[in-house]
PDB file of C-alpha atoms in Angstrom:
ATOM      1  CA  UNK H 149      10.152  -9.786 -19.826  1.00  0.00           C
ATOM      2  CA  UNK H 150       8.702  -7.882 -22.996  1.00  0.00           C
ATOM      3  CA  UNK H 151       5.469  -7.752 -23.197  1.00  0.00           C
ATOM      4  CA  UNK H 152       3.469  -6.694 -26.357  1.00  0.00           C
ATOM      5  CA  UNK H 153       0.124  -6.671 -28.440  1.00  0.00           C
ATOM      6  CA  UNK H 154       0.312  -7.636 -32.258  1.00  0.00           C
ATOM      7  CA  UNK H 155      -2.027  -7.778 -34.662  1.00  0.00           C
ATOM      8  CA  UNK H 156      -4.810  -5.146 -36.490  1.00  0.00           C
ATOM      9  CA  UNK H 157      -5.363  -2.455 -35.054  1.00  0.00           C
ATOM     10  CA  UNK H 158      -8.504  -2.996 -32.180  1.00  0.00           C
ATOM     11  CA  UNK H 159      -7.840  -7.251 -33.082  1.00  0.00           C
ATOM     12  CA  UNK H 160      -4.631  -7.082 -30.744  1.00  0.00           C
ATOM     13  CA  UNK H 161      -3.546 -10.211 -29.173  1.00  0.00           C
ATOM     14  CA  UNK H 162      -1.529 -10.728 -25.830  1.00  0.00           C
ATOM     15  CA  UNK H 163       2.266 -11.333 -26.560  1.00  0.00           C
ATOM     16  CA  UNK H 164       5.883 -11.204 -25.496  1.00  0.00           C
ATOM     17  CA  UNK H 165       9.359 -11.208 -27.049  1.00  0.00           C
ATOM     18  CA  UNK H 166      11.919 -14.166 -26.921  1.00  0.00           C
ATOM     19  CA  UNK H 167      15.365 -13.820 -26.440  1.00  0.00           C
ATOM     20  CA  UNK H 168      16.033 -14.098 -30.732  1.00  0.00           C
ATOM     21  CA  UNK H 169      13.638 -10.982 -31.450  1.00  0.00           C
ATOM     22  CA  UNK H 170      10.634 -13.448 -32.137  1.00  0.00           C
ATOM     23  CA  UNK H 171       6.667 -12.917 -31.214  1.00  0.00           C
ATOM     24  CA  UNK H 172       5.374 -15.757 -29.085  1.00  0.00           C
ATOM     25  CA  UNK H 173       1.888 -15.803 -28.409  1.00  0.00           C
ATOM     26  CA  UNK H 174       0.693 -15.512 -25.070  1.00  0.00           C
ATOM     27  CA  UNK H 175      -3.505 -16.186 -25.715  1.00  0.00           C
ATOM     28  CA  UNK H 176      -3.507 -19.682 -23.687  1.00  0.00           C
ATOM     29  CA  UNK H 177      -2.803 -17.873 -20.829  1.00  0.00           C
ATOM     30  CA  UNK H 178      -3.681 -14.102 -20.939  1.00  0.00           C
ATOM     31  CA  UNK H 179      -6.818 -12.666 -22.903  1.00  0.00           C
ATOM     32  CA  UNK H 180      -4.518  -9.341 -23.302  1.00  0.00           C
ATOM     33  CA  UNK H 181      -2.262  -7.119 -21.571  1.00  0.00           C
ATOM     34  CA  UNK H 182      -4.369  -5.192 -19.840  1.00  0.00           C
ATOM     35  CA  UNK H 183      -6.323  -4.613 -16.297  1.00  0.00           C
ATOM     36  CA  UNK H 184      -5.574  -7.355 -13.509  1.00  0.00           C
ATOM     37  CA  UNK H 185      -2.734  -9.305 -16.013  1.00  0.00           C
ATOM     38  CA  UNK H 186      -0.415  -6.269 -15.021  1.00  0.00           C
ATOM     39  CA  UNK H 187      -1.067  -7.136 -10.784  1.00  0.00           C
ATOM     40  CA  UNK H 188       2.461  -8.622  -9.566  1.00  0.00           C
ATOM     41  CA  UNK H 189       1.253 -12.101  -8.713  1.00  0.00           C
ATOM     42  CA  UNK H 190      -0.360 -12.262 -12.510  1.00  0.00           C
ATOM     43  CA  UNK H 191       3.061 -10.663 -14.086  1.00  0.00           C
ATOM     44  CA  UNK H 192       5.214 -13.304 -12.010  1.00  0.00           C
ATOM     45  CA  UNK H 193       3.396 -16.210 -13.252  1.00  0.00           C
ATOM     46  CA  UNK H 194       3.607 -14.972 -17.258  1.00  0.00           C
ATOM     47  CA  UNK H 195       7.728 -14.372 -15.710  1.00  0.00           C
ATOM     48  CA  UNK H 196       7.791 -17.953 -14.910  1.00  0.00           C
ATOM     49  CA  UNK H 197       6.801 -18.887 -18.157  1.00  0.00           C
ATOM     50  CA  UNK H 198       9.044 -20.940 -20.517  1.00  0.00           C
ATOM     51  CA  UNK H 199       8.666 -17.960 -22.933  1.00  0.00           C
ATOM     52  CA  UNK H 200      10.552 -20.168 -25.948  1.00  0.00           C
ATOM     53  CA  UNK H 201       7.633 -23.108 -25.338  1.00  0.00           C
ATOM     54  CA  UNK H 202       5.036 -20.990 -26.277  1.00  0.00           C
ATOM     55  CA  UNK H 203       3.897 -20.610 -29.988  1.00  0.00           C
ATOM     56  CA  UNK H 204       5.721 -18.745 -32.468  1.00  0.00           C
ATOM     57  CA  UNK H 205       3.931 -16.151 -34.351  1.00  0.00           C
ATOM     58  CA  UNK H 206       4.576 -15.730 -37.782  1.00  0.00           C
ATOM     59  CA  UNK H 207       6.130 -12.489 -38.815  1.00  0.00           C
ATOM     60  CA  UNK H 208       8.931 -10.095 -37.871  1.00  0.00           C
ATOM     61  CA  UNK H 209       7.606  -7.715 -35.098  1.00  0.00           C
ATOM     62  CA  UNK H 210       7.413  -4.047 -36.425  1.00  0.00           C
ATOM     63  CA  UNK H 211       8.012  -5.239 -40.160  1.00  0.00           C
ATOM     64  CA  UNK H 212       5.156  -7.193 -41.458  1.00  0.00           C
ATOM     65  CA  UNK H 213       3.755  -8.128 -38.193  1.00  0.00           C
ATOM     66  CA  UNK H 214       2.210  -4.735 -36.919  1.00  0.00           C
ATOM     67  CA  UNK H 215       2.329  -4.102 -32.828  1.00  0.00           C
ATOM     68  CA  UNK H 216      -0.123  -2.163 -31.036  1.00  0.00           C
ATOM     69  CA  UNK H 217      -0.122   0.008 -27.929  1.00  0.00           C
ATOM     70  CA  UNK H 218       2.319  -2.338 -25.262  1.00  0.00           C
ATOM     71  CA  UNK H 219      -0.908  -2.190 -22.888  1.00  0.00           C
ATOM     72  CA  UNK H 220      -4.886  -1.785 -23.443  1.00  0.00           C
ATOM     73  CA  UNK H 221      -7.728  -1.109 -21.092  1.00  0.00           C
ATOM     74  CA  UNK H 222      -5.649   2.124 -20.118  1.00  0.00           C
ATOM     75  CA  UNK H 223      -7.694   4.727 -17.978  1.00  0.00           C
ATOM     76  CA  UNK H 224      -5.516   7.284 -17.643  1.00  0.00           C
ATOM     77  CA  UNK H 225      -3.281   8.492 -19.328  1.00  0.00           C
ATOM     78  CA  UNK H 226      -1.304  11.336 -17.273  1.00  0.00           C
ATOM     79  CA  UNK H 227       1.766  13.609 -18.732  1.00  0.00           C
ATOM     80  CA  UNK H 228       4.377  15.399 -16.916  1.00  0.00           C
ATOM     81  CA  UNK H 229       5.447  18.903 -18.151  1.00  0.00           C
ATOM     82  CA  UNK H 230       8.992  20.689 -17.486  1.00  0.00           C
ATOM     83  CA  UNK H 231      10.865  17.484 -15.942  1.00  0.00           C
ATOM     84  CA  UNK H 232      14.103  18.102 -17.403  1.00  0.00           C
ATOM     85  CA  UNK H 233      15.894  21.182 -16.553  1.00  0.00           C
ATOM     86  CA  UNK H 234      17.628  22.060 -20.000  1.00  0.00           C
ATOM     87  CA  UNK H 235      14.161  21.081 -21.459  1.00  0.00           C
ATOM     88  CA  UNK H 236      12.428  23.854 -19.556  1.00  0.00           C
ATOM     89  CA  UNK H 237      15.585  26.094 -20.258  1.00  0.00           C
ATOM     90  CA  UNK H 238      15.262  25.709 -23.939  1.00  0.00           C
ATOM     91  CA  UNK H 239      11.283  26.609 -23.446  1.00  0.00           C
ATOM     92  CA  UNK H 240      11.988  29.762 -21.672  1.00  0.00           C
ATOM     93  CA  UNK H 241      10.417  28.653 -18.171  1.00  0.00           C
ATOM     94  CA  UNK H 242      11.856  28.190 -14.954  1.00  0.00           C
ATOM     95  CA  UNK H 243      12.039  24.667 -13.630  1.00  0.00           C
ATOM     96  CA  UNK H 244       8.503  23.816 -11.214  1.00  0.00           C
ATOM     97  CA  UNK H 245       8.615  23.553  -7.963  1.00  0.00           C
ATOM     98  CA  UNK H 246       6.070  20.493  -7.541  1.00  0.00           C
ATOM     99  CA  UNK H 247       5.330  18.390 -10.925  1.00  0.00           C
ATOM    100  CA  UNK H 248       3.478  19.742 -13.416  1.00  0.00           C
ATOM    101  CA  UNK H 249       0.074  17.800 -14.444  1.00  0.00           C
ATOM    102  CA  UNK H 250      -1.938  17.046 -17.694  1.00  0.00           C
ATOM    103  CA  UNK H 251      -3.219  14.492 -19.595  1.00  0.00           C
ATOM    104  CA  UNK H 252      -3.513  13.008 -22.580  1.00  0.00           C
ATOM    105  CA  UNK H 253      -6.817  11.686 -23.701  1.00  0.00           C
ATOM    106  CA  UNK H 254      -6.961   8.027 -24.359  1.00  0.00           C
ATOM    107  CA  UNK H 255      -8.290   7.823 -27.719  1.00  0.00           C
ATOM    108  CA  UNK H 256      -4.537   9.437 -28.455  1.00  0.00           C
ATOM    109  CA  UNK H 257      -2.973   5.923 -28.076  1.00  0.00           C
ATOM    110  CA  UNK H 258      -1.867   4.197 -31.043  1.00  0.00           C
ATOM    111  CA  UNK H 259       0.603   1.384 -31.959  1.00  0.00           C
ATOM    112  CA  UNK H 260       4.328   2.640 -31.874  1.00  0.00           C
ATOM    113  CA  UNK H 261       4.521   2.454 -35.329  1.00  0.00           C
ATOM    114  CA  UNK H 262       0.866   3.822 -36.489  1.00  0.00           C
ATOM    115  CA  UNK H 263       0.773   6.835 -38.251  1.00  0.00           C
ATOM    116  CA  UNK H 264       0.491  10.364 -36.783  1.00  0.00           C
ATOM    117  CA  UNK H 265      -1.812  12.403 -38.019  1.00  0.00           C
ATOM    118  CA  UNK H 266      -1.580  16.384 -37.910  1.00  0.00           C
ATOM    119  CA  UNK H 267      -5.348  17.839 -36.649  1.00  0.00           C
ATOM    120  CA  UNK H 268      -7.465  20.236 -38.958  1.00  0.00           C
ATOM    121  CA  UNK H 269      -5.516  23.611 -38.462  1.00  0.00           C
ATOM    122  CA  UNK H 270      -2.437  22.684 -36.920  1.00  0.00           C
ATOM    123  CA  UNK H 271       0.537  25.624 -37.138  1.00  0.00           C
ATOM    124  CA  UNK H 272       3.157  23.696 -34.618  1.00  0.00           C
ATOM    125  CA  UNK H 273       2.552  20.033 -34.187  1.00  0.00           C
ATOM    126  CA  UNK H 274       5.301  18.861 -32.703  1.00  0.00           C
ATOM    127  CA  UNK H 275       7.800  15.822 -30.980  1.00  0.00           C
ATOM    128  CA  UNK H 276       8.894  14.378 -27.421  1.00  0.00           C
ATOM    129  CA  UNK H 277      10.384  11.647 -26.882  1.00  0.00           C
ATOM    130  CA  UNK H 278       9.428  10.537 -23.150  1.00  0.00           C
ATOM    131  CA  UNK H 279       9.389   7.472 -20.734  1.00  0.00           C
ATOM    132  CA  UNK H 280       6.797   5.938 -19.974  1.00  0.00           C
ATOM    133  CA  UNK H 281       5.380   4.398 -16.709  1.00  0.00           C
ATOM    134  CA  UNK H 282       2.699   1.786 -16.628  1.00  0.00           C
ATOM    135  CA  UNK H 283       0.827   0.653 -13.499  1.00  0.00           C
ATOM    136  CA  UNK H 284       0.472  -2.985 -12.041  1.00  0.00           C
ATOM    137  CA  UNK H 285      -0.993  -2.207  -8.496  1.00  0.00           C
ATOM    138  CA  UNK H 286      -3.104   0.758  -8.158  1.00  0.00           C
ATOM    139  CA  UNK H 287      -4.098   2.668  -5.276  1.00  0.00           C
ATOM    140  CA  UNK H 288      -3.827   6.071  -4.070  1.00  0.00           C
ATOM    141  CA  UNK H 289      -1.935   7.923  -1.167  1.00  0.00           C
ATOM    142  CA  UNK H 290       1.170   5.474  -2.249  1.00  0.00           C
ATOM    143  CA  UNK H 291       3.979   5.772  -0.387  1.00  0.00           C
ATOM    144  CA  UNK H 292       6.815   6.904  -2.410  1.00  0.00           C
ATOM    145  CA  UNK H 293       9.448   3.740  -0.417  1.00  0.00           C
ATOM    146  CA  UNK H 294       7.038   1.744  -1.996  1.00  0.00           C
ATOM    147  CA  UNK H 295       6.267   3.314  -5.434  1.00  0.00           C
ATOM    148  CA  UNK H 296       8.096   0.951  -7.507  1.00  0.00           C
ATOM    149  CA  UNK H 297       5.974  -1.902  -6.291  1.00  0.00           C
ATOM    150  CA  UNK H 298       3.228  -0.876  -8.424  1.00  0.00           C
ATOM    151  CA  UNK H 299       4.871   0.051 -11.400  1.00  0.00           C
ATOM    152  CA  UNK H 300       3.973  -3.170 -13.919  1.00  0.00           C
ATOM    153  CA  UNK H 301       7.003  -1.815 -16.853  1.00  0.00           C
ATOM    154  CA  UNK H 302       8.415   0.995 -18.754  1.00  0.00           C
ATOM    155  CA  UNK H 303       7.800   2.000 -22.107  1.00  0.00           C
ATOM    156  CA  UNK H 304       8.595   4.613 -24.894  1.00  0.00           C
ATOM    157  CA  UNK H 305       6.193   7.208 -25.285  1.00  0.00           C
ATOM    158  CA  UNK H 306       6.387   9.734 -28.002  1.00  0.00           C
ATOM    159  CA  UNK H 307       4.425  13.035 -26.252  1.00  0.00           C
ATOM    160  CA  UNK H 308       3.166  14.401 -29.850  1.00  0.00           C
ATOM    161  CA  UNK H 309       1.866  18.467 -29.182  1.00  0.00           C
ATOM    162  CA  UNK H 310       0.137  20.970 -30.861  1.00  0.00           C
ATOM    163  CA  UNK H 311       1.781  23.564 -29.350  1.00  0.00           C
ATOM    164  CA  UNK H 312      -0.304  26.990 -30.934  1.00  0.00           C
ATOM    165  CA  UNK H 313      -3.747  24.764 -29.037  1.00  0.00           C
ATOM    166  CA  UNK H 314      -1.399  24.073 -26.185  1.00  0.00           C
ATOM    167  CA  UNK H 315       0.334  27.423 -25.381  1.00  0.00           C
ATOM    168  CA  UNK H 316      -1.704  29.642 -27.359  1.00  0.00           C
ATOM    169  CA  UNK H 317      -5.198  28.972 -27.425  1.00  0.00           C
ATOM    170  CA  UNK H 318      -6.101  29.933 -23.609  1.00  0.00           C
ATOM    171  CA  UNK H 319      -7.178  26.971 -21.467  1.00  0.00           C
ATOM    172  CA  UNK H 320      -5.071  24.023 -20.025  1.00  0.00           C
ATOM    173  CA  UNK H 321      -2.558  22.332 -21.651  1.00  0.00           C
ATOM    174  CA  UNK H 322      -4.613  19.101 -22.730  1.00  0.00           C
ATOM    175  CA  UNK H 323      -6.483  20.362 -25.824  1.00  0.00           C
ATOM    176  CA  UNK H 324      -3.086  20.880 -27.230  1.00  0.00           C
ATOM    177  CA  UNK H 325      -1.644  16.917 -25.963  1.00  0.00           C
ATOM    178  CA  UNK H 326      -4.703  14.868 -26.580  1.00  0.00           C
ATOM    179  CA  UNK H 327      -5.547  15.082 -29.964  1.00  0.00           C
ATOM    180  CA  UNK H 328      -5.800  11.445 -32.133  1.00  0.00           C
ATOM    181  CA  UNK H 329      -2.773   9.521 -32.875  1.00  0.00           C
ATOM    182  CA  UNK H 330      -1.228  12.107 -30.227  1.00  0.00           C
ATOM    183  CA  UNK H 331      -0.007   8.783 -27.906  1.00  0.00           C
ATOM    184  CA  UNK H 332       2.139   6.533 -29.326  1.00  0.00           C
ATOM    185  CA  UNK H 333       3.176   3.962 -27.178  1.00  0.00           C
ATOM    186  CA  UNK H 334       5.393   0.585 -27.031  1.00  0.00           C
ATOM    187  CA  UNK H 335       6.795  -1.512 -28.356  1.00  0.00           C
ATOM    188  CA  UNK H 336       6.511  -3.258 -25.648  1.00  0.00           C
ATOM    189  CA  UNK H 337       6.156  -3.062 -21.901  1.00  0.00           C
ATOM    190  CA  UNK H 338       9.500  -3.794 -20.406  1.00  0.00           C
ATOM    191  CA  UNK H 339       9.391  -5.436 -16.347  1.00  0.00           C
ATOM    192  CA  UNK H 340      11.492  -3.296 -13.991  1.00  0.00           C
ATOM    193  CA  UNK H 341      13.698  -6.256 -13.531  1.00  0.00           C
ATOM    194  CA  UNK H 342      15.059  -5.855 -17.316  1.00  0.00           C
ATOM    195  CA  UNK H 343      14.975  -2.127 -17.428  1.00  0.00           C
ATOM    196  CA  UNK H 344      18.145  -1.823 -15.028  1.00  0.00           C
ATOM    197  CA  UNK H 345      18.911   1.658 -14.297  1.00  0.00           C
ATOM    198  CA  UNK H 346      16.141   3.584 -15.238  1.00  0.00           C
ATOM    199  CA  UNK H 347      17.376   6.622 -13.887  1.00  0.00           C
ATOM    200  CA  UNK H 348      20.081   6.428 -16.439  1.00  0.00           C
ATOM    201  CA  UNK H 349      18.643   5.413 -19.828  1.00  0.00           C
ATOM    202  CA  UNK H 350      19.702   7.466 -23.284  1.00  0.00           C
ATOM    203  CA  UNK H 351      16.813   8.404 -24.938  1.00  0.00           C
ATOM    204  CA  UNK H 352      16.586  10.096 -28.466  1.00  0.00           C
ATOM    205  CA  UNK H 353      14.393  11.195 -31.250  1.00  0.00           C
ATOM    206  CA  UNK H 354      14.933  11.946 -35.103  1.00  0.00           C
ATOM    207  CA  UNK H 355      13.020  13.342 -37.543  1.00  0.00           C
ATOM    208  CA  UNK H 356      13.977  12.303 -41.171  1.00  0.00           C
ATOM    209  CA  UNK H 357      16.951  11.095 -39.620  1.00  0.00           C
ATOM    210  CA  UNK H 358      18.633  14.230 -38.454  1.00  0.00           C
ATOM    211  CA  UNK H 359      18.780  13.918 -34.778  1.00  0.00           C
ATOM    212  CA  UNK H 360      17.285  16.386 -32.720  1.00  0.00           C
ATOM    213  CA  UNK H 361      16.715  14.656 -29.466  1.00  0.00           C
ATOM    214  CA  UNK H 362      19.426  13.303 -27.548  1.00  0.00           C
ATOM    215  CA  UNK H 363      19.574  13.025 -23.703  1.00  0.00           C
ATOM    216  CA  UNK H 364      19.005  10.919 -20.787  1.00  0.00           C
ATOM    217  CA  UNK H 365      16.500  10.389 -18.320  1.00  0.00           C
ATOM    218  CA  UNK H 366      19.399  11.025 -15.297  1.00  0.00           C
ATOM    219  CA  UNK H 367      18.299  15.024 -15.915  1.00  0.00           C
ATOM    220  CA  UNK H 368      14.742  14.225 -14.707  1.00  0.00           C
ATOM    221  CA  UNK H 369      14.192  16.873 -11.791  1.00  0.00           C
ATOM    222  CA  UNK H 370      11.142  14.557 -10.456  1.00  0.00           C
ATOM    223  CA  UNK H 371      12.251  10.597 -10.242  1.00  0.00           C
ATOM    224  CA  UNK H 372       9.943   7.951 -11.254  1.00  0.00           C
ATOM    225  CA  UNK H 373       8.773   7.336  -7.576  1.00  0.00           C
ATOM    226  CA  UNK H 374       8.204  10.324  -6.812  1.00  0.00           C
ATOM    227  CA  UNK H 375       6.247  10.825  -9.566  1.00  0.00           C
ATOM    228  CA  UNK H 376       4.249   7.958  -9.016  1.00  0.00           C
ATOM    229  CA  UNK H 377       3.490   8.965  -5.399  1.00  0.00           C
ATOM    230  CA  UNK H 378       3.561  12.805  -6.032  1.00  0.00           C
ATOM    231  CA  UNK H 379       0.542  11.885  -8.731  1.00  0.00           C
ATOM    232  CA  UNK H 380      -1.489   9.198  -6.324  1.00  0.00           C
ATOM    233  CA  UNK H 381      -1.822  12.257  -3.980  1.00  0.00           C
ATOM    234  CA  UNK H 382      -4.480  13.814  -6.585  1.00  0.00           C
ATOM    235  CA  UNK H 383      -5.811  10.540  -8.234  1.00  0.00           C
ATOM    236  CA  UNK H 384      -6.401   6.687  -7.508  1.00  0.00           C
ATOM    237  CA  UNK H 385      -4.318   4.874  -9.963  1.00  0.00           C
ATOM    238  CA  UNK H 386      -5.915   1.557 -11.659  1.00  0.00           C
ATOM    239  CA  UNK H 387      -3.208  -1.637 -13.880  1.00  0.00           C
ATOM    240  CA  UNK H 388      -2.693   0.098 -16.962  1.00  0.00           C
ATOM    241  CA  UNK H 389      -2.924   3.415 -16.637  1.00  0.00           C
ATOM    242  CA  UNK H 390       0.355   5.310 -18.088  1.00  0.00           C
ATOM    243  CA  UNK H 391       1.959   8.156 -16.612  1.00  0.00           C
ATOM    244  CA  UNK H 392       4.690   9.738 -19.188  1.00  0.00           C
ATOM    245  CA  UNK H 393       7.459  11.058 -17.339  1.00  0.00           C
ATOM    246  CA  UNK H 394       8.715  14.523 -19.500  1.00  0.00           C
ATOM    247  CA  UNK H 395      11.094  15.098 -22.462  1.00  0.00           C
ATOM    248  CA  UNK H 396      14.731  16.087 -22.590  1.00  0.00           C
ATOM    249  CA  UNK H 397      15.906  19.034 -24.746  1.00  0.00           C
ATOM    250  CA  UNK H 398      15.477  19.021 -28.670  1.00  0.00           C
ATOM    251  CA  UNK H 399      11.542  19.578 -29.205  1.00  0.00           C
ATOM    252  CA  UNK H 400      10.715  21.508 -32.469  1.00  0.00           C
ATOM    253  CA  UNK H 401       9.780  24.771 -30.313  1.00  0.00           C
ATOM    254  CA  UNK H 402      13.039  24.918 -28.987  1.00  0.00           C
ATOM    255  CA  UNK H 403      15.165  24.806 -32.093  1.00  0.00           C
ATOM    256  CA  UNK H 404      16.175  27.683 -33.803  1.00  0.00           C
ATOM    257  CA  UNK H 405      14.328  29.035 -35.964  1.00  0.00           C
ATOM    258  CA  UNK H 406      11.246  27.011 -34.881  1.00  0.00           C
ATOM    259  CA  UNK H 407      10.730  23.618 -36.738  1.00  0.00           C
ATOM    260  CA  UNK H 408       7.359  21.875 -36.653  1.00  0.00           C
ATOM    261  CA  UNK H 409       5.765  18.834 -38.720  1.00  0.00           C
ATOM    262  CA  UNK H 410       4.204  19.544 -41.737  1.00  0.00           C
ATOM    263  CA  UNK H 411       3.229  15.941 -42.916  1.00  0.00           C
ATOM    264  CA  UNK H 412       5.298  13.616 -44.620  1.00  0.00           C
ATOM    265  CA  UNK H 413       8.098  13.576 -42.306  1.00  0.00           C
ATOM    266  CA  UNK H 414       9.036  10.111 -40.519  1.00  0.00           C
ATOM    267  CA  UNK H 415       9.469  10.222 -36.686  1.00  0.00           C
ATOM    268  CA  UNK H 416      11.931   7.619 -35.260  1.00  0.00           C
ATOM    269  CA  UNK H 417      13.037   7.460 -31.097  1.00  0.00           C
ATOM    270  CA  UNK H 418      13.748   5.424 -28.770  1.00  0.00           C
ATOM    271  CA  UNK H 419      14.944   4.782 -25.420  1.00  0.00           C
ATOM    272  CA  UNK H 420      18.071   2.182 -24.118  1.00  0.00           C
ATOM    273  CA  UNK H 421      16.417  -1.579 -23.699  1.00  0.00           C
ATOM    274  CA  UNK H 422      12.716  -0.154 -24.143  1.00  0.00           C
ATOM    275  CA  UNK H 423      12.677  -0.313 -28.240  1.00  0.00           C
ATOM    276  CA  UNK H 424      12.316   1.969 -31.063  1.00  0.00           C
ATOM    277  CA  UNK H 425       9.341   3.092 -32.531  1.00  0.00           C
ATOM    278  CA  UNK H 426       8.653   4.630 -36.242  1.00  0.00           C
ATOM    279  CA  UNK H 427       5.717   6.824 -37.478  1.00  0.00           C
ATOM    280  CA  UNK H 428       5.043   8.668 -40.417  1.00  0.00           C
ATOM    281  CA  UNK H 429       3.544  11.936 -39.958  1.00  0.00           C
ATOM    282  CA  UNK H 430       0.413  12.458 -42.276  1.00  0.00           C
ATOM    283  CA  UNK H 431      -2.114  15.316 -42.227  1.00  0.00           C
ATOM    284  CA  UNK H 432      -5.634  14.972 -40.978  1.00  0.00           C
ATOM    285  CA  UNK H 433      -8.249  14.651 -44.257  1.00  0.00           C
TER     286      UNK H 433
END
């Protein structure tokens, strides 16, 4: 099943996609995607559904029918750095020995689709195309054998970074992950059981349609389980909260020369069966 949230931004309404690419509306059952909807016994009954019974909503999704962030309510939104060996490679650092940890402040989430918007004195915004792992069943201390039973979907994530406030600026990585708009995410939350593989999915990213992202999530060092677990060891996890898994190689930092937004650019990426999302890049006012 793909799950989604259309409509103005804070106005979202609970939906899913039908088989033809259509937005039914999922309000008589669901209030939104979001907290308890995401437990497994709540996801299997919206799975059960006769998704092509419920009403059609007028527009085409991600044309003139805007979609917002796949899930809402989220608490936490936690980041993984240096997952993919060529990724840390191409940033000069060796590959870490446990995950790395950061976050991403919640007020970064946005539609997949919404505008990004370069902060006030930003040198080296830049792009990462990531997956994304939303929660059904929290907890804490989870058993990695059983990780997957508390993952609600998968989504695309694009990991926007100021890299001169990450890297640069002394402190943690966050001030340089968090900032508004910095959290794209959707379209749509996608149930394991449609996903397939997800230790094999291409994922990609463009910018003005030269491709400079193009790899697969098979050259994660740290699997989604693991993650999962690895991260429950340090936090309680709560439905909805997002952990975004790393980037493959292709970020502007690693390009030669250097190549960050300026504003004006249009980001496109994606990741096999999860969707595609577009933004234009704008600078803040």
């Amino acid at each position: 099943m793909k799950l989604l949230r259309y409509g103005p931004t804070g106005q979202e309404k609970p939906g899913c996609l039908d088989d033809e690419g259509r937005v039914r509306d999922l309000s008589g059952h669901v209030a939104d995607i979001v907290g308890d909807v995401l437990l497994p016994d709540s996801m299997t009954r919206l799975k059960d559904l006769d998704v092509a019974t419920l009403p059609l909503v007028d527009g085409t999704p991600q044309d003139d029918l805007r979609l917002g962030p796949c899930v809402g309510g989220t608490g936490k939104f936690v980041c993984i750095g240096l997952n993919y060996a060529d990724h840390a490679a191409e940033s000069g650092l060796d590959v870490p020995p446990e995950p790395v940890i950061f976050n991403k402040w919640t007020s970064a989430i946005i539609g997949p689709d919404d505008d990004v918007v370069i902060p006030r004195g930003s040198k080296k915004t830049d792009w990462e195309v990531e997956l994304g792992i939303v929660i059904g069943k929290g907890g804490a201390y989870i058993d990695e054998a059983k990780a997957m039973d508390h993952i609600a979907g998968f989504c695309v994530i694009n990991d926007v970074s100021e890299r001169e406030f990450q890297i640069e600026r002394a402190g943690t990585w966050d001030k340089g992950k968090g900032c508004d708009t910095f959290g794209p995410t959707g379209p749509w939350l996608v149930t394991p059981d449609e996903v397939g593989d997800y230790n094999a999915l291409g994922m990609w990213l463009e910018v003005d349609g030269t491709r400079h992202q193009n790899g697969s999530t098979a050259t994660m060092v740290f699997k989604v389980p693991h993650l999962v677990s690895y991260c429950s060891q340090f936090m309680s996890f709560q439905p909805g909260d997002i952990i975004s898994t790393g980037t493959p190689p292709g970020v502007g930092m690693g390009l030669t020369p250097q190549t960050y937004l300026k504003g004006g650019e249009t980001m496109r990426l994606g990741i096999d069966g999860l969707g595609v999302q577009t933004q234009k890049v704008r600078t803040a006012q």
